[in-house]
Amino acid sequence: MLDKNGIAKRIAKEVKDGMYVNLGIGIPTLVANYIPEGINVVLQSENGLLGMGPFPFEGEEDADLINAGKQTITTLAGSSIFDSAMSFGMIRAQKVDLTILGAMEVSENGDIANWKIPGKMVKGMGGAMDLVASAQNIIVAMQHVNKAGESKLLPNCTLPLTGVHCVKKIVTELAVLAVLENGGFQLLERAPGVSVAEIQAATAGKLLIEGDIPEMQL
Amino acid sequence: MINKVVKDADTAIKDIQNGQTIMLGGFGLCGIPENCIQALLRKKVTDLTCISNNAGVDDFGIGLLLQQRQVKKMISSYVGENAEFERQLLSGELEVELIPQGTLATRCMAAGYGMPVIYTPAGVGTEVAIGKETRVFNRKEYLMEYAFDAEFAIVKAWKGDTAGNLIYKSTARNFNPVMAMAGKITIAEVEILVPAGELDPDQIHTPGIYVHRIFQGGNYEKRIEQRTVRIK
């Protein structure tokens, strides 16, 4: 079973040289720490920055320079800054190659819910609805089950949707799964030490298991 | 050159009336018009509809206007970690319209570009789409969203000149340029106000035509929400 950093590390392998990538708040932000040497990617932060750098050294924080998670960050050689309309313009125009975000639920046809639990919790959709509606490639980073132990991979989402038919891949502490075009989660990889039966038990939606399922290489 | 300078924040916002719609620039606490928010608190104008990506935090930014119950309705994309905002939303004390962040930005842009509507895929198939006209272009469905109509836009820039031209700094730019374009009356507060002619015309982010009032702000706290650092 993986911890949060393990999930981020596995997702980092999906990031290819030359990509422009948007990382959501939470586990996706950690992906930046595991992008391999020699892979050049540009991180987009939807508050208006391309080329997000690491956190500043202590004492060098700039209140005017933050990422979409409101964390203090730095720029890099080649960074650029722009306004919010242009930021979502480049997202809508599919200039951003890969979006990695968290979720509360994902359905077997690729619907995603991640912004609201009616009557209990409202975070707001932020930029997530724009990102999932336009991105060509969306990877969800999340825990396989919620705090109550219920599966977050469902036949249908029960929470208000963020987007429909958009998630392509999911990485959890247990597994890597692809969302099939015609519906269903195809099991691609198991986390180290996790059995197919454990993944099956934690997945409420339709799970497709073909042949031997390899263990993740981290 | 037309002079847009007003004395201070109180003068700049003096004719904002109860029940009006105002846009406020900023992302989180980054690039928010701190001086004008303080002036709105002093003026105690109420029943405002505020269009802003966030609503500050409990004790800073628009969060202070919420605490003083000056806001009737928020139009935002993210509640995030603002406990008072979430509490007023869930209890129904505050009317809240949550909309996708790109839709928020682009509805501002449309107003500033003189376009009545935009079409966006954001929110298709979700509760955001309820009651909205949709159209299919190239086999993809889009929602029709209206340009914002706001009496005032209040923005924060780094530098400005007496003609109202604005330059923003770093990611404090965010929603400020598109909101500056979208207000019927746009108020800009700047950290540094210079005479017309001192800014390079090639470097202007918001042309002065969009700015009706400008003043030199002061005492910027620039609070950081998430101070993240690495060790040397």
Short mmCIF file of C-alpha atoms in Angstrom, two decimals:
data_model
loop_
_atom_site.label_atom_id
_atom_site.label_comp_id
_atom_site.label_asym_id
_atom_site.label_seq_id
_atom_site.Cartn_x
_atom_site.Cartn_y
_atom_site.Cartn_z
CA MET A 1 0.00 0.00 0.00
CA LEU A 2 1.27 3.47 -0.90
CA ASP A 3 1.32 6.63 1.16
CA LYS A 4 0.58 10.04 -0.38
CA ASN A 5 4.14 10.44 -1.55
CA GLY A 6 4.04 6.99 -3.11
CA ILE A 7 0.94 7.93 -5.11
CA ALA A 8 2.70 11.12 -6.24
CA LYS A 9 5.81 9.16 -7.17
CA ARG A 10 3.82 6.74 -9.32
CA ILE A 11 1.95 9.57 -11.06
CA ALA A 12 5.24 11.34 -11.79
CA LYS A 13 6.01 8.46 -14.18
CA GLU A 14 3.08 9.57 -16.33
CA VAL A 15 4.68 12.97 -16.88
CA LYS A 16 6.58 13.02 -20.17
CA ASP A 17 9.28 15.31 -21.48
CA GLY A 18 7.95 18.52 -23.01
CA MET A 19 4.57 18.50 -21.27
CA TYR A 20 2.74 21.47 -19.80
CA VAL A 21 1.10 20.15 -16.63
CA ASN A 22 -1.45 21.50 -14.16
CA LEU A 23 -1.25 20.06 -10.67
CA GLY A 24 -4.23 20.34 -8.32
CA ILE A 25 -4.15 20.92 -4.58
CA GLY A 26 -3.11 18.06 -2.27
CA ILE A 27 -1.41 14.88 -3.50
CA PRO A 28 -1.05 16.27 -7.07
CA THR A 29 1.16 19.09 -5.77
CA LEU A 30 3.58 16.44 -4.45
CA VAL A 31 4.06 15.06 -7.98
CA ALA A 32 6.42 17.96 -8.71
CA ASN A 33 8.90 16.48 -6.21
CA TYR A 34 9.25 13.22 -8.17
CA ILE A 35 9.60 14.29 -11.78
CA PRO A 36 12.72 12.43 -12.95
CA GLU A 37 15.97 14.18 -13.90
CA GLY A 38 16.15 14.97 -17.57
CA ILE A 39 12.39 15.26 -17.99
CA ASN A 40 11.60 18.88 -18.81
CA VAL A 41 8.06 19.87 -17.93
CA VAL A 42 6.45 23.22 -17.33
CA LEU A 43 4.02 23.43 -14.41
CA GLN A 44 1.01 25.67 -14.92
CA SER A 45 -0.60 27.28 -11.91
CA GLU A 46 -4.05 28.53 -12.85
CA ASN A 47 -3.76 31.74 -10.86
CA GLY A 48 -1.54 32.89 -13.69
CA LEU A 49 1.91 31.31 -13.89
CA LEU A 50 3.74 29.01 -16.26
CA GLY A 51 7.01 27.62 -14.97
CA MET A 52 6.30 27.15 -11.28
CA GLY A 53 9.51 26.69 -9.32
CA PRO A 54 10.18 25.22 -5.87
CA PHE A 55 9.28 26.84 -2.55
CA PRO A 56 11.43 29.89 -1.75
CA PHE A 57 14.24 29.75 0.76
CA GLU A 58 13.24 30.92 4.20
CA GLY A 59 13.21 34.71 4.31
CA GLU A 60 12.77 35.00 0.55
CA GLU A 61 8.99 34.48 0.46
CA ASP A 62 7.13 36.95 -1.75
CA ALA A 63 3.44 37.50 -0.90
CA ASP A 64 2.85 38.48 -4.53
CA LEU A 65 4.12 35.14 -5.83
CA ILE A 66 1.91 32.19 -4.95
CA ASN A 67 0.49 29.11 -6.64
CA ALA A 68 -3.17 28.10 -6.92
CA GLY A 69 -2.91 26.45 -3.49
CA LYS A 70 -1.91 29.90 -2.12
CA GLN A 71 1.55 28.56 -1.24
CA THR A 72 4.58 30.80 -1.62
CA ILE A 73 6.64 29.62 -4.60
CA THR A 74 9.33 30.83 -6.98
CA THR A 75 9.66 31.32 -10.73
CA LEU A 76 12.23 29.65 -12.97
CA ALA A 77 14.23 30.74 -15.99
CA GLY A 78 11.61 30.92 -18.74
CA SER A 79 8.60 31.48 -16.45
CA SER A 80 5.77 33.75 -17.52
CA ILE A 81 2.94 35.49 -15.69
CA PHE A 82 -0.52 36.29 -17.06
CA ASP A 83 -4.03 37.10 -15.92
CA SER A 84 -6.77 34.63 -14.95
CA ALA A 85 -8.64 34.90 -18.26
CA MET A 86 -5.56 33.97 -20.27
CA SER A 87 -4.77 31.21 -17.78
CA PHE A 88 -8.10 29.53 -18.43
CA GLY A 89 -7.85 30.43 -22.09
CA MET A 90 -4.79 28.21 -22.45
CA ILE A 91 -6.56 25.48 -20.46
CA ARG A 92 -9.71 25.67 -22.59
CA ALA A 93 -7.66 25.76 -25.81
CA GLN A 94 -5.97 22.50 -24.69
CA LYS A 95 -2.48 23.95 -24.57
CA VAL A 96 -2.07 22.27 -21.18
CA ASP A 97 -1.23 18.62 -21.87
CA LEU A 98 -1.97 16.95 -18.56
CA THR A 99 -4.15 17.71 -15.55
CA ILE A 100 -3.62 15.88 -12.27
CA LEU A 101 -6.23 16.44 -9.57
CA GLY A 102 -7.80 14.97 -6.49
CA ALA A 103 -11.33 13.59 -6.21
CA MET A 104 -13.96 12.55 -3.69
CA GLU A 105 -15.55 10.11 -6.16
CA VAL A 106 -14.94 8.82 -9.67
CA SER A 107 -17.50 6.81 -11.61
CA GLU A 108 -16.82 3.94 -14.00
CA ASN A 109 -17.70 6.16 -16.97
CA GLY A 110 -15.13 8.78 -15.94
CA ASP A 111 -17.34 11.27 -14.09
CA ILE A 112 -15.65 13.06 -11.23
CA ALA A 113 -16.96 14.74 -8.07
CA ASN A 114 -14.64 16.83 -5.93
CA TRP A 115 -16.12 20.13 -4.82
CA LYS A 116 -19.07 19.72 -2.50
CA ILE A 117 -20.87 17.45 -0.04
CA PRO A 118 -24.41 18.86 0.13
CA GLY A 119 -25.28 20.24 3.55
CA LYS A 120 -21.90 19.31 5.00
CA MET A 121 -18.96 20.75 3.16
CA VAL A 122 -18.47 23.16 0.30
CA LYS A 123 -15.03 23.92 -1.01
CA GLY A 124 -16.07 25.29 -4.36
CA MET A 125 -14.98 24.03 -7.74
CA GLY A 126 -12.19 26.57 -8.18
CA GLY A 127 -10.63 25.82 -11.55
CA ALA A 128 -11.46 22.11 -11.50
CA MET A 129 -14.57 22.30 -13.70
CA ASP A 130 -12.68 24.25 -16.35
CA LEU A 131 -9.75 21.85 -16.21
CA VAL A 132 -11.76 18.63 -16.46
CA ALA A 133 -14.02 20.02 -19.20
CA SER A 134 -11.10 20.84 -21.45
CA ALA A 135 -8.06 18.72 -20.59
CA GLN A 136 -7.15 15.95 -23.03
CA ASN A 137 -5.58 13.84 -20.34
CA ILE A 138 -6.78 13.76 -16.75
CA ILE A 139 -5.24 11.66 -14.00
CA VAL A 140 -6.94 11.48 -10.62
CA ALA A 141 -4.85 11.06 -7.48
CA MET A 142 -6.89 9.90 -4.51
CA GLN A 143 -7.42 7.38 -1.75
CA HIS A 144 -9.29 4.27 -2.92
CA VAL A 145 -11.82 4.45 -0.07
CA ASN A 146 -13.11 7.36 2.03
CA LYS A 147 -12.73 7.82 5.78
CA ALA A 148 -15.86 5.74 6.37
CA GLY A 149 -14.23 2.89 4.44
CA GLU A 150 -16.54 3.25 1.43
CA SER A 151 -15.22 2.89 -2.10
CA LYS A 152 -14.63 6.10 -4.03
CA LEU A 153 -14.61 4.21 -7.35
CA LEU A 154 -18.32 3.86 -8.05
CA PRO A 155 -20.81 2.78 -10.71
CA ASN A 156 -22.20 6.35 -10.49
CA CYS A 157 -21.07 9.33 -8.47
CA THR A 158 -23.38 10.20 -5.57
CA LEU A 159 -21.96 13.70 -4.97
CA PRO A 160 -22.49 16.76 -7.20
CA LEU A 161 -20.36 16.35 -10.31
CA THR A 162 -17.37 18.41 -11.32
CA GLY A 163 -17.26 16.98 -14.83
CA VAL A 164 -18.62 14.12 -16.89
CA HIS A 165 -16.85 11.39 -18.84
CA CYS A 166 -13.43 12.96 -18.47
CA VAL A 167 -11.15 10.96 -16.15
CA LYS A 168 -8.69 8.74 -18.04
CA LYS A 169 -6.60 7.26 -15.26
CA ILE A 170 -6.69 6.88 -11.47
CA VAL A 171 -3.82 6.28 -9.10
CA THR A 172 -4.67 5.29 -5.52
CA GLU A 173 -2.78 3.82 -2.58
CA LEU A 174 -3.83 0.39 -3.90
CA ALA A 175 -3.73 0.49 -7.67
CA VAL A 176 -3.41 2.16 -11.05
CA LEU A 177 -6.61 1.95 -13.08
CA ALA A 178 -7.68 3.14 -16.50
CA VAL A 179 -11.22 4.32 -17.15
CA LEU A 180 -12.44 2.53 -20.25
CA GLU A 181 -14.16 4.39 -23.07
CA ASN A 182 -17.26 2.19 -22.72
CA GLY A 183 -17.25 2.26 -18.92
CA GLY A 184 -15.48 0.31 -16.21
CA PHE A 185 -12.19 0.49 -14.34
CA GLN A 186 -9.45 -1.60 -15.89
CA LEU A 187 -6.90 -2.69 -13.32
CA LEU A 188 -3.42 -1.91 -14.66
CA GLU A 189 -1.09 -2.22 -11.68
CA ARG A 190 -1.15 -3.22 -8.03
CA ALA A 191 0.62 -1.25 -5.30
CA PRO A 192 3.47 -3.20 -3.66
CA GLY A 193 2.08 -5.91 -1.38
CA VAL A 194 -1.53 -5.38 -2.42
CA SER A 195 -3.54 -8.29 -3.85
CA VAL A 196 -6.07 -8.16 -6.67
CA ALA A 197 -8.69 -9.36 -4.16
CA GLU A 198 -8.03 -6.36 -1.90
CA ILE A 199 -8.44 -3.99 -4.84
CA GLN A 200 -11.61 -5.77 -5.91
CA ALA A 201 -13.02 -5.45 -2.39
CA ALA A 202 -12.30 -1.70 -2.32
CA THR A 203 -13.83 -1.03 -5.75
CA ALA A 204 -17.60 -0.62 -5.96
CA GLY A 205 -17.68 0.11 -9.69
CA LYS A 206 -17.14 -2.44 -12.45
CA LEU A 207 -13.55 -3.68 -12.27
CA LEU A 208 -11.94 -5.39 -15.25
CA ILE A 209 -9.06 -7.70 -14.51
CA GLU A 210 -7.24 -9.18 -17.48
CA GLY A 211 -4.38 -11.61 -17.00
CA ASP A 212 -1.66 -11.15 -14.42
CA ILE A 213 -1.68 -7.70 -12.88
CA PRO A 214 1.88 -6.46 -12.40
CA GLU A 215 3.10 -4.69 -9.30
CA MET A 216 3.91 -0.98 -9.68
CA GLN A 217 7.51 -0.06 -10.40
CA LEU A 218 8.34 3.03 -8.34
CA MET B 1 -3.80 63.67 -20.35
CA ILE B 2 -6.93 63.04 -18.29
CA ASN B 3 -6.12 62.96 -14.60
CA LYS B 4 -7.78 60.04 -12.77
CA VAL B 5 -6.24 60.61 -9.35
CA VAL B 6 -8.41 60.75 -6.24
CA LYS B 7 -7.18 61.53 -2.75
CA ASP B 8 -7.67 58.21 -0.98
CA ALA B 9 -9.67 55.00 -0.64
CA ASP B 10 -12.59 56.67 1.15
CA THR B 11 -12.96 59.20 -1.67
CA ALA B 12 -12.61 56.49 -4.31
CA ILE B 13 -15.49 54.39 -2.96
CA LYS B 14 -17.67 57.19 -1.55
CA ASP B 15 -20.55 56.69 -4.02
CA ILE B 16 -20.85 52.89 -3.68
CA GLN B 17 -24.44 52.37 -2.53
CA ASN B 18 -26.20 49.66 -0.54
CA GLY B 19 -27.27 46.79 -2.77
CA GLN B 20 -24.80 47.43 -5.58
CA THR B 21 -22.61 44.87 -7.33
CA ILE B 22 -18.86 45.22 -6.98
CA MET B 23 -15.98 43.19 -8.34
CA LEU B 24 -12.88 42.78 -6.22
CA GLY B 25 -9.59 41.63 -7.71
CA GLY B 26 -7.23 39.14 -6.11
CA PHE B 27 -6.64 35.41 -5.74
CA GLY B 28 -6.86 34.33 -2.13
CA LEU B 29 -5.19 37.22 -0.32
CA CYS B 30 -2.78 37.87 -3.19
CA GLY B 31 -3.36 41.14 -5.05
CA ILE B 32 -6.46 42.19 -3.13
CA PRO B 33 -7.40 45.89 -2.81
CA GLU B 34 -6.66 46.11 0.91
CA ASN B 35 -7.18 49.86 1.22
CA CYS B 36 -10.58 49.87 -0.48
CA ILE B 37 -11.77 46.91 1.62
CA GLN B 38 -10.87 48.90 4.75
CA ALA B 39 -12.76 51.89 3.34
CA LEU B 40 -15.83 49.72 2.65
CA LEU B 41 -15.66 48.51 6.26
CA ARG B 42 -15.59 52.13 7.46
CA LYS B 43 -18.43 53.16 5.15
CA LYS B 44 -20.53 50.21 6.39
CA VAL B 45 -22.28 49.94 3.02
CA THR B 46 -24.50 46.84 3.06
CA ASP B 47 -26.33 44.29 0.90
CA LEU B 48 -23.44 44.18 -1.52
CA THR B 49 -23.11 41.58 -4.22
CA CYS B 50 -19.40 40.81 -4.42
CA ILE B 51 -17.82 39.15 -7.42
CA SER B 52 -14.44 37.82 -6.34
CA ASN B 53 -12.64 34.52 -6.82
CA ASN B 54 -12.43 33.99 -3.05
CA ALA B 55 -13.79 35.72 0.01
CA GLY B 56 -10.54 36.26 1.85
CA VAL B 57 -10.00 34.49 5.15
CA ASP B 58 -11.96 34.88 8.38
CA ASP B 59 -10.06 37.93 9.59
CA PHE B 60 -8.65 39.48 6.42
CA GLY B 61 -9.78 40.65 3.01
CA ILE B 62 -13.43 40.17 2.05
CA GLY B 63 -13.77 37.91 5.10
CA LEU B 64 -13.98 41.13 7.13
CA LEU B 65 -16.93 42.35 5.04
CA LEU B 66 -18.65 39.00 5.66
CA GLN B 67 -18.07 39.32 9.39
CA GLN B 68 -19.68 42.78 9.38
CA ARG B 69 -22.61 41.33 7.40
CA GLN B 70 -22.12 43.82 4.57
CA VAL B 71 -22.41 41.18 1.86
CA LYS B 72 -25.75 39.86 0.64
CA LYS B 73 -24.35 37.66 -2.08
CA MET B 74 -20.95 36.29 -3.08
CA ILE B 75 -20.16 35.16 -6.60
CA SER B 76 -16.95 33.13 -6.29
CA SER B 77 -15.26 29.94 -7.41
CA TYR B 78 -13.67 28.81 -4.18
CA VAL B 79 -14.64 28.88 -0.52
CA GLY B 80 -11.60 26.94 0.51
CA GLU B 81 -10.39 27.43 4.03
CA ASN B 82 -12.63 30.38 4.94
CA ALA B 83 -14.64 28.90 7.85
CA GLU B 84 -16.99 31.89 8.25
CA PHE B 85 -17.76 31.93 4.52
CA GLU B 86 -18.53 28.19 4.57
CA ARG B 87 -20.64 28.58 7.72
CA GLN B 88 -22.74 31.45 6.29
CA LEU B 89 -23.11 29.50 3.03
CA LEU B 90 -24.25 26.25 4.67
CA SER B 91 -26.63 28.05 7.06
CA GLY B 92 -28.14 30.03 4.20
CA GLU B 93 -27.35 33.41 5.79
CA LEU B 94 -25.34 34.35 2.75
CA GLU B 95 -26.43 33.89 -0.82
CA VAL B 96 -23.58 32.24 -2.71
CA GLU B 97 -23.23 31.50 -6.39
CA LEU B 98 -20.27 29.23 -6.97
CA ILE B 99 -19.05 29.23 -10.55
CA PRO B 100 -16.01 27.75 -12.28
CA GLN B 101 -12.92 29.91 -11.99
CA GLY B 102 -12.37 30.14 -15.74
CA THR B 103 -16.01 31.07 -16.24
CA LEU B 104 -15.60 33.81 -13.63
CA ALA B 105 -12.53 35.21 -15.36
CA THR B 106 -13.98 34.95 -18.84
CA ARG B 107 -17.29 36.58 -17.87
CA CYS B 108 -15.19 39.53 -16.66
CA MET B 109 -13.21 39.49 -19.88
CA ALA B 110 -16.39 39.43 -21.97
CA ALA B 111 -17.68 42.53 -20.17
CA GLY B 112 -14.41 44.34 -20.84
CA TYR B 113 -14.41 43.28 -24.49
CA GLY B 114 -18.02 44.30 -25.07
CA MET B 115 -19.26 40.77 -25.71
CA PRO B 116 -22.62 39.78 -24.16
CA VAL B 117 -21.95 36.06 -23.71
CA ILE B 118 -19.31 33.40 -23.80
CA TYR B 119 -19.56 29.67 -24.48
CA THR B 120 -17.59 27.40 -22.21
CA PRO B 121 -17.49 23.64 -21.65
CA ALA B 122 -16.87 24.15 -17.90
CA GLY B 123 -19.78 22.82 -15.90
CA VAL B 124 -21.52 20.89 -18.67
CA GLY B 125 -23.40 17.97 -17.08
CA THR B 126 -23.10 19.45 -13.58
CA GLU B 127 -25.43 21.53 -11.40
CA VAL B 128 -23.71 24.65 -12.77
CA ALA B 129 -25.49 23.94 -16.07
CA ILE B 130 -29.00 23.90 -14.60
CA GLY B 131 -31.27 26.37 -16.40
CA LYS B 132 -28.55 27.47 -18.82
CA GLU B 133 -28.75 27.52 -22.58
CA THR B 134 -26.35 25.10 -24.23
CA ARG B 135 -25.02 24.78 -27.76
CA VAL B 136 -23.03 22.14 -29.55
CA PHE B 137 -20.01 23.23 -31.58
CA ASN B 138 -17.85 20.62 -33.32
CA ARG B 139 -19.69 17.82 -31.46
CA LYS B 140 -18.86 19.28 -28.03
CA GLU B 141 -21.41 20.83 -25.69
CA TYR B 142 -20.92 24.34 -24.30
CA LEU B 143 -22.78 26.46 -21.75
CA MET B 144 -23.77 29.99 -22.57
CA GLU B 145 -22.65 32.32 -19.80
CA TYR B 146 -23.37 36.03 -19.60
CA ALA B 147 -20.84 38.83 -19.30
CA PHE B 148 -20.87 40.30 -15.81
CA ASP B 149 -22.65 43.54 -15.16
CA ALA B 150 -21.06 45.28 -12.17
CA GLU B 151 -21.45 48.87 -11.04
CA PHE B 152 -17.92 48.97 -9.66
CA ALA B 153 -14.68 47.06 -10.07
CA ILE B 154 -12.01 47.53 -7.43
CA VAL B 155 -8.53 46.37 -8.33
CA LYS B 156 -5.03 46.47 -6.92
CA ALA B 157 -1.97 47.08 -9.07
CA TRP B 158 1.71 47.51 -8.30
CA LYS B 159 2.36 50.69 -10.27
CA GLY B 160 0.00 53.14 -11.84
CA ASP B 161 0.18 56.58 -13.36
CA THR B 162 -2.06 59.62 -13.10
CA ALA B 163 -3.69 58.67 -16.42
CA GLY B 164 -4.89 55.38 -14.86
CA ASN B 165 -2.47 53.05 -16.65
CA LEU B 166 -1.65 50.00 -14.54
CA ILE B 167 1.17 47.49 -14.15
CA TYR B 168 0.75 44.45 -11.89
CA LYS B 169 3.43 42.51 -10.13
CA SER B 170 3.91 38.76 -10.28
CA THR B 171 0.89 36.54 -9.56
CA ALA B 172 -0.82 39.47 -7.81
CA ARG B 173 -2.02 40.16 -11.36
CA ASN B 174 -4.59 37.29 -11.41
CA PHE B 175 -8.15 38.64 -11.77
CA ASN B 176 -7.20 42.31 -11.52
CA PRO B 177 -6.74 43.10 -15.24
CA VAL B 178 -10.00 41.45 -16.35
CA MET B 179 -11.99 42.99 -13.52
CA ALA B 180 -10.47 46.41 -14.25
CA MET B 181 -11.90 46.07 -17.77
CA ALA B 182 -15.30 44.93 -16.56
CA GLY B 183 -16.50 47.58 -14.12
CA LYS B 184 -18.80 50.40 -15.16
CA ILE B 185 -16.65 52.42 -12.77
CA THR B 186 -13.21 51.00 -12.04
CA ILE B 187 -11.23 52.00 -8.98
CA ALA B 188 -7.53 51.14 -8.84
CA GLU B 189 -5.31 51.30 -5.81
CA VAL B 190 -1.59 51.11 -6.42
CA GLU B 191 1.54 50.75 -4.35
CA ILE B 192 3.38 53.31 -6.43
CA LEU B 193 1.66 56.19 -8.23
CA VAL B 194 3.75 58.08 -10.77
CA PRO B 195 3.10 61.02 -13.14
CA ALA B 196 1.85 60.17 -16.64
CA GLY B 197 4.84 59.64 -18.88
CA GLU B 198 6.95 57.70 -16.43
CA LEU B 199 5.63 54.25 -17.35
CA ASP B 200 6.77 52.68 -20.60
CA PRO B 201 3.63 52.42 -22.80
CA ASP B 202 4.85 49.00 -23.98
CA GLN B 203 4.75 47.65 -20.44
CA ILE B 204 1.21 48.72 -19.49
CA HIS B 205 -1.07 45.80 -18.55
CA THR B 206 -4.32 47.80 -18.15
CA PRO B 207 -4.73 50.90 -20.31
CA GLY B 208 -6.03 53.93 -18.42
CA ILE B 209 -9.26 54.05 -20.44
CA TYR B 210 -10.55 51.24 -18.22
CA VAL B 211 -9.65 53.03 -14.98
CA HIS B 212 -11.81 55.84 -13.65
CA ARG B 213 -10.20 56.52 -10.29
CA ILE B 214 -6.72 55.80 -9.06
CA PHE B 215 -5.01 56.46 -5.76
CA GLN B 216 -1.82 55.66 -3.99
CA GLY B 217 -2.54 53.01 -1.36
CA GLY B 218 -0.56 52.42 1.79
CA ASN B 219 0.09 50.15 4.75
CA TYR B 220 -0.11 46.96 2.68
CA GLU B 221 -0.09 43.95 4.94
CA LYS B 222 0.10 41.41 2.06
CA ARG B 223 -0.70 38.53 4.32
CA ILE B 224 0.51 35.11 3.17
CA GLU B 225 -2.01 32.26 3.44
CA GLN B 226 0.36 29.32 3.08
CA ARG B 227 3.93 30.19 3.91
CA THR B 228 5.89 27.36 2.33
CA VAL B 229 9.69 27.44 2.30
CA ARG B 230 12.66 25.16 1.80
CA ILE B 231 15.78 25.06 3.89
CA LYS B 232 19.03 26.37 2.42
#
